[in-house]
Amino acid sequence: MLHKQNNYTGIRYMIDAPIVVICFILASLLSLGESLVQDGRFLIQCFIALVVWYLCSSFSRLYADRRSNKYSEEIIFIIYTLLVYAITLSSVFFFLREPLKLEHSNNFFGILLLLLFVFLTLTKYIIRKYLHSAIYQGKLLDNMLIVGATPSAFEFYETVNRYYYYGYKCIGFLDNHTQKMNGCMYRGKIKDLSVVLKEQPVDEVVIALPATQNDQIRDCVEVCDYHRIKARIIPDFQQYTSATAQVNNIGLLSVINVRPLPLDRTEFKILKRAFDFLFALVFFTTIGIILLPLIAIFIKLTSKGPAFFKQERWGLNNEKIICYKFRTMVISSRDVDENGAYQQATRNDHRVTKVGAFLRRTNLDELPQFWNVLVGNMSVVGPRPHPTPLNLESMHTIDNYMLRHVIKPGITGWAQVNGSRGETKSPGDMQQRVNFDLYYIHRWTFWLDCQIILQTMINMMRGDQNAY
């Protein structure tokens, strides 16, 4: 298995070499003509461009294993790498312009970046699909053994079973007390780890023991080291799982640092607000100026009532805001039932109009919220704001629910692009959404916002099964 993974990683590295060279040649031909390409120094330039590419991609971690992540994240890393590459390559060529007699224009770099983006996104998509196909057929699966039958172990087992493209196959678990874990094969007690590693083809061991069993965790790691098997530890720190935790060493002692929220920093607040304002402004002056009136007209022509719908929701620091949407339900529909419980939209909900069903399925009903972004009480990306009745129902039953209001709510969010959107049929569904929101809050970066926006557009084009 390790040999196959190494081959896969090597292919990802090697396939980019001809792409970079071909794009460099094409950009030179299109911007500078054939004379430069026929010059003997052109080979040196190609070599420099290739070396700089791998240096920049190493810095940006372009070739990190992201098989379990969304393709939108890989696109963002490609864009990030290209920006670093453009700055670095232009700087190198600037310092070498005299000895190599270089004459590269801005058009050259623009064409080069465009060609690289097109070819890289296409080839990496093909490689990703090939990888997923190979994993689905069982050709590239890591055999994993779980040590411990804790709730974390159960969640891990359920996750790798649900998402086959993670590339993991659980061959069993070890535990001193529990012998059943939802279909996972029981392999014996924890002391039998060495025997199991000798008898079974295991690529990785996941240690999911409570922190109180520190001696057993250490023994398991030593056994894995002896058999040269990769070991992973799922820490028993549930209160820190959504926080930005970082493990450092002080001497031989491991220390977990829980860092403050990224958006607590003034410079990041300014960056996010500037991006929100410019994004909303560009939307209204380009797409919105045409699309918004058209949608409003269709709503007015097909059902009675106003085109826009206003609803009280909770924003930053639990402050109440008026959230704008296109009306998607009949005018007589109510937010709460006779008992005062909030009525979420359900599949085939009779309250939803025909035009409204299309708007909800494509997320176009959310477009008026760019006005909320423009005035500053919402962000393009953030936890989705919930209506007041739903907040009141959830705040006492969902762990850490109110923490999702420490930043501005968003039109789209990390929970939505991960499938946690629409109706929350059970407290577990809402808890999962909150966990995604807290993950975003503690790990916010500008590039994560870009990834979420890109994934949202992809979901809008291909449809979302939970959008109704």
mmCIF file of N, CA, C and O in Angstrom, residues 399-430:
data_model
loop_
_atom_site.group_PDB
_atom_site.id
_atom_site.type_symbol
_atom_site.label_atom_id
_atom_site.label_comp_id
_atom_site.label_asym_id
_atom_site.label_seq_id
_atom_site.Cartn_x
_atom_site.Cartn_y
_atom_site.Cartn_z
ATOM 1 N N ASP A 399 -25.026 22.121 22.343
ATOM 2 C CA ASP A 399 -23.776 22.528 22.987
ATOM 3 C C ASP A 399 -23.113 23.665 22.212
ATOM 4 O O ASP A 399 -22.985 23.602 20.979
ATOM 5 N N ASN A 400 -22.688 24.694 22.941
ATOM 6 C CA ASN A 400 -21.930 25.824 22.385
ATOM 7 C C ASN A 400 -22.697 26.563 21.289
ATOM 8 O O ASN A 400 -22.089 27.212 20.424
ATOM 9 N N TYR A 401 -24.021 26.500 21.340
ATOM 10 C CA TYR A 401 -24.812 27.098 20.265
ATOM 11 C C TYR A 401 -24.586 28.605 20.152
ATOM 12 O O TYR A 401 -24.436 29.138 19.045
ATOM 13 N N MET A 402 -24.542 29.293 21.266
ATOM 14 C CA MET A 402 -24.446 30.747 21.239
ATOM 15 C C MET A 402 -23.082 31.247 20.776
ATOM 16 O O MET A 402 -22.932 32.412 20.408
ATOM 17 N N LEU A 403 -22.077 30.355 20.773
ATOM 18 C CA LEU A 403 -20.744 30.763 20.340
ATOM 19 C C LEU A 403 -20.689 31.081 18.849
ATOM 20 O O LEU A 403 -19.757 31.738 18.389
ATOM 21 N N ARG A 404 -21.685 30.607 18.096
ATOM 22 C CA ARG A 404 -21.680 30.878 16.658
ATOM 23 C C ARG A 404 -22.000 32.334 16.357
ATOM 24 O O ARG A 404 -21.894 32.787 15.207
ATOM 25 N N HIS A 405 -22.373 33.107 17.390
ATOM 26 C CA HIS A 405 -22.700 34.513 17.190
ATOM 27 C C HIS A 405 -21.553 35.443 17.562
ATOM 28 O O HIS A 405 -21.761 36.650 17.684
ATOM 29 N N VAL A 406 -20.341 34.910 17.730
ATOM 30 C CA VAL A 406 -19.208 35.769 18.079
ATOM 31 C C VAL A 406 -18.639 36.463 16.848
ATOM 32 O O VAL A 406 -17.781 37.342 16.968
ATOM 33 N N ILE A 407 -19.085 36.068 15.649
ATOM 34 C CA ILE A 407 -18.723 36.778 14.427
ATOM 35 C C ILE A 407 -20.005 37.053 13.639
ATOM 36 O O ILE A 407 -21.073 36.528 13.964
ATOM 37 N N LYS A 408 -19.911 37.872 12.609
ATOM 38 C CA LYS A 408 -21.086 38.193 11.806
ATOM 39 C C LYS A 408 -21.584 36.949 11.073
ATOM 40 O O LYS A 408 -20.795 36.125 10.627
ATOM 41 N N PRO A 409 -22.890 36.810 10.933
ATOM 42 C CA PRO A 409 -23.429 35.702 10.140
ATOM 43 C C PRO A 409 -23.140 35.920 8.661
ATOM 44 O O PRO A 409 -22.805 37.029 8.236
ATOM 45 N N GLY A 410 -23.277 34.855 7.864
ATOM 46 C CA GLY A 410 -22.929 34.943 6.453
ATOM 47 C C GLY A 410 -24.036 34.463 5.532
ATOM 48 O O GLY A 410 -24.965 33.770 5.941
ATOM 49 N N ILE A 411 -23.910 34.839 4.257
ATOM 50 C CA ILE A 411 -24.831 34.340 3.239
ATOM 51 C C ILE A 411 -24.595 32.852 3.017
ATOM 52 O O ILE A 411 -25.522 32.072 2.805
ATOM 53 N N THR A 412 -23.339 32.449 3.036
ATOM 54 C CA THR A 412 -22.974 31.040 2.952
ATOM 55 C C THR A 412 -21.957 30.753 4.045
ATOM 56 O O THR A 412 -21.427 31.682 4.662
ATOM 57 N N GLY A 413 -21.696 29.476 4.292
ATOM 58 C CA GLY A 413 -20.782 29.138 5.380
ATOM 59 C C GLY A 413 -20.185 27.759 5.223
ATOM 60 O O GLY A 413 -20.531 26.997 4.311
ATOM 61 N N TRP A 414 -19.278 27.436 6.135
ATOM 62 C CA TRP A 414 -18.595 26.149 6.112
ATOM 63 C C TRP A 414 -19.583 24.998 6.308
ATOM 64 O O TRP A 414 -19.431 23.932 5.705
ATOM 65 N N ALA A 415 -20.587 25.198 7.141
ATOM 66 C CA ALA A 415 -21.590 24.154 7.350
ATOM 67 C C ALA A 415 -22.367 23.885 6.073
ATOM 68 O O ALA A 415 -22.623 22.726 5.715
ATOM 69 N N GLN A 416 -22.737 24.940 5.349
ATOM 70 C CA GLN A 416 -23.565 24.781 4.160
ATOM 71 C C GLN A 416 -22.813 24.032 3.051
ATOM 72 O O GLN A 416 -23.383 23.161 2.397
ATOM 73 N N VAL A 417 -21.548 24.358 2.820
ATOM 74 C CA VAL A 417 -20.818 23.688 1.734
ATOM 75 C C VAL A 417 -20.441 22.265 2.109
ATOM 76 O O VAL A 417 -20.027 21.479 1.244
ATOM 77 N N ASN A 418 -20.576 21.903 3.392
ATOM 78 C CA ASN A 418 -20.332 20.532 3.822
ATOM 79 C C ASN A 418 -21.627 19.734 3.959
ATOM 80 O O ASN A 418 -21.648 18.675 4.587
ATOM 81 N N GLY A 419 -22.709 20.249 3.394
ATOM 82 C CA GLY A 419 -23.968 19.514 3.366
ATOM 83 C C GLY A 419 -24.857 19.707 4.558
ATOM 84 O O GLY A 419 -25.959 19.155 4.617
ATOM 85 N N SER A 420 -24.425 20.500 5.551
ATOM 86 C CA SER A 420 -25.232 20.710 6.749
ATOM 87 C C SER A 420 -26.050 21.982 6.572
ATOM 88 O O SER A 420 -25.727 23.043 7.098
ATOM 89 N N ARG A 421 -27.111 21.853 5.814
ATOM 90 C CA ARG A 421 -27.968 23.002 5.525
ATOM 91 C C ARG A 421 -29.410 22.528 5.420
ATOM 92 O O ARG A 421 -29.692 21.330 5.462
ATOM 93 N N GLY A 422 -30.316 23.492 5.314
ATOM 94 C CA GLY A 422 -31.718 23.134 5.190
ATOM 95 C C GLY A 422 -32.313 22.720 6.522
ATOM 96 O O GLY A 422 -31.926 23.195 7.592
ATOM 97 N N GLU A 423 -33.226 21.791 6.461
ATOM 98 C CA GLU A 423 -33.967 21.347 7.638
ATOM 99 C C GLU A 423 -33.071 20.590 8.612
ATOM 100 O O GLU A 423 -32.276 19.738 8.214
ATOM 101 N N THR A 424 -33.195 20.911 9.897
ATOM 102 C CA THR A 424 -32.520 20.147 10.956
ATOM 103 C C THR A 424 -33.567 19.274 11.625
ATOM 104 O O THR A 424 -34.313 19.731 12.487
ATOM 105 N N LYS A 425 -33.613 18.009 11.213
ATOM 106 C CA LYS A 425 -34.673 17.115 11.669
ATOM 107 C C LYS A 425 -34.488 16.642 13.102
ATOM 108 O O LYS A 425 -35.431 16.215 13.753
ATOM 109 N N SER A 426 -33.252 16.689 13.599
ATOM 110 C CA SER A 426 -32.969 16.212 14.949
ATOM 111 C C SER A 426 -31.951 17.116 15.605
ATOM 112 O O SER A 426 -31.238 17.868 14.918
ATOM 113 N N PRO A 427 -31.838 17.074 16.958
ATOM 114 C CA PRO A 427 -30.794 17.858 17.631
ATOM 115 C C PRO A 427 -29.400 17.526 17.119
ATOM 116 O O PRO A 427 -28.519 18.396 17.081
ATOM 117 N N GLY A 428 -29.186 16.277 16.682
ATOM 118 C CA GLY A 428 -27.875 15.904 16.149
ATOM 119 C C GLY A 428 -27.535 16.652 14.880
ATOM 120 O O GLY A 428 -26.377 17.019 14.653
ATOM 121 N N ASP A 429 -28.544 16.919 14.031
ATOM 122 C CA ASP A 429 -28.314 17.692 12.806
ATOM 123 C C ASP A 429 -27.893 19.121 13.135
ATOM 124 O O ASP A 429 -26.982 19.675 12.521
ATOM 125 N N MET A 430 -28.572 19.720 14.109
ATOM 126 C CA MET A 430 -28.224 21.083 14.504
ATOM 127 C C MET A 430 -26.856 21.118 15.169
ATOM 128 O O MET A 430 -26.065 22.050 14.949
#
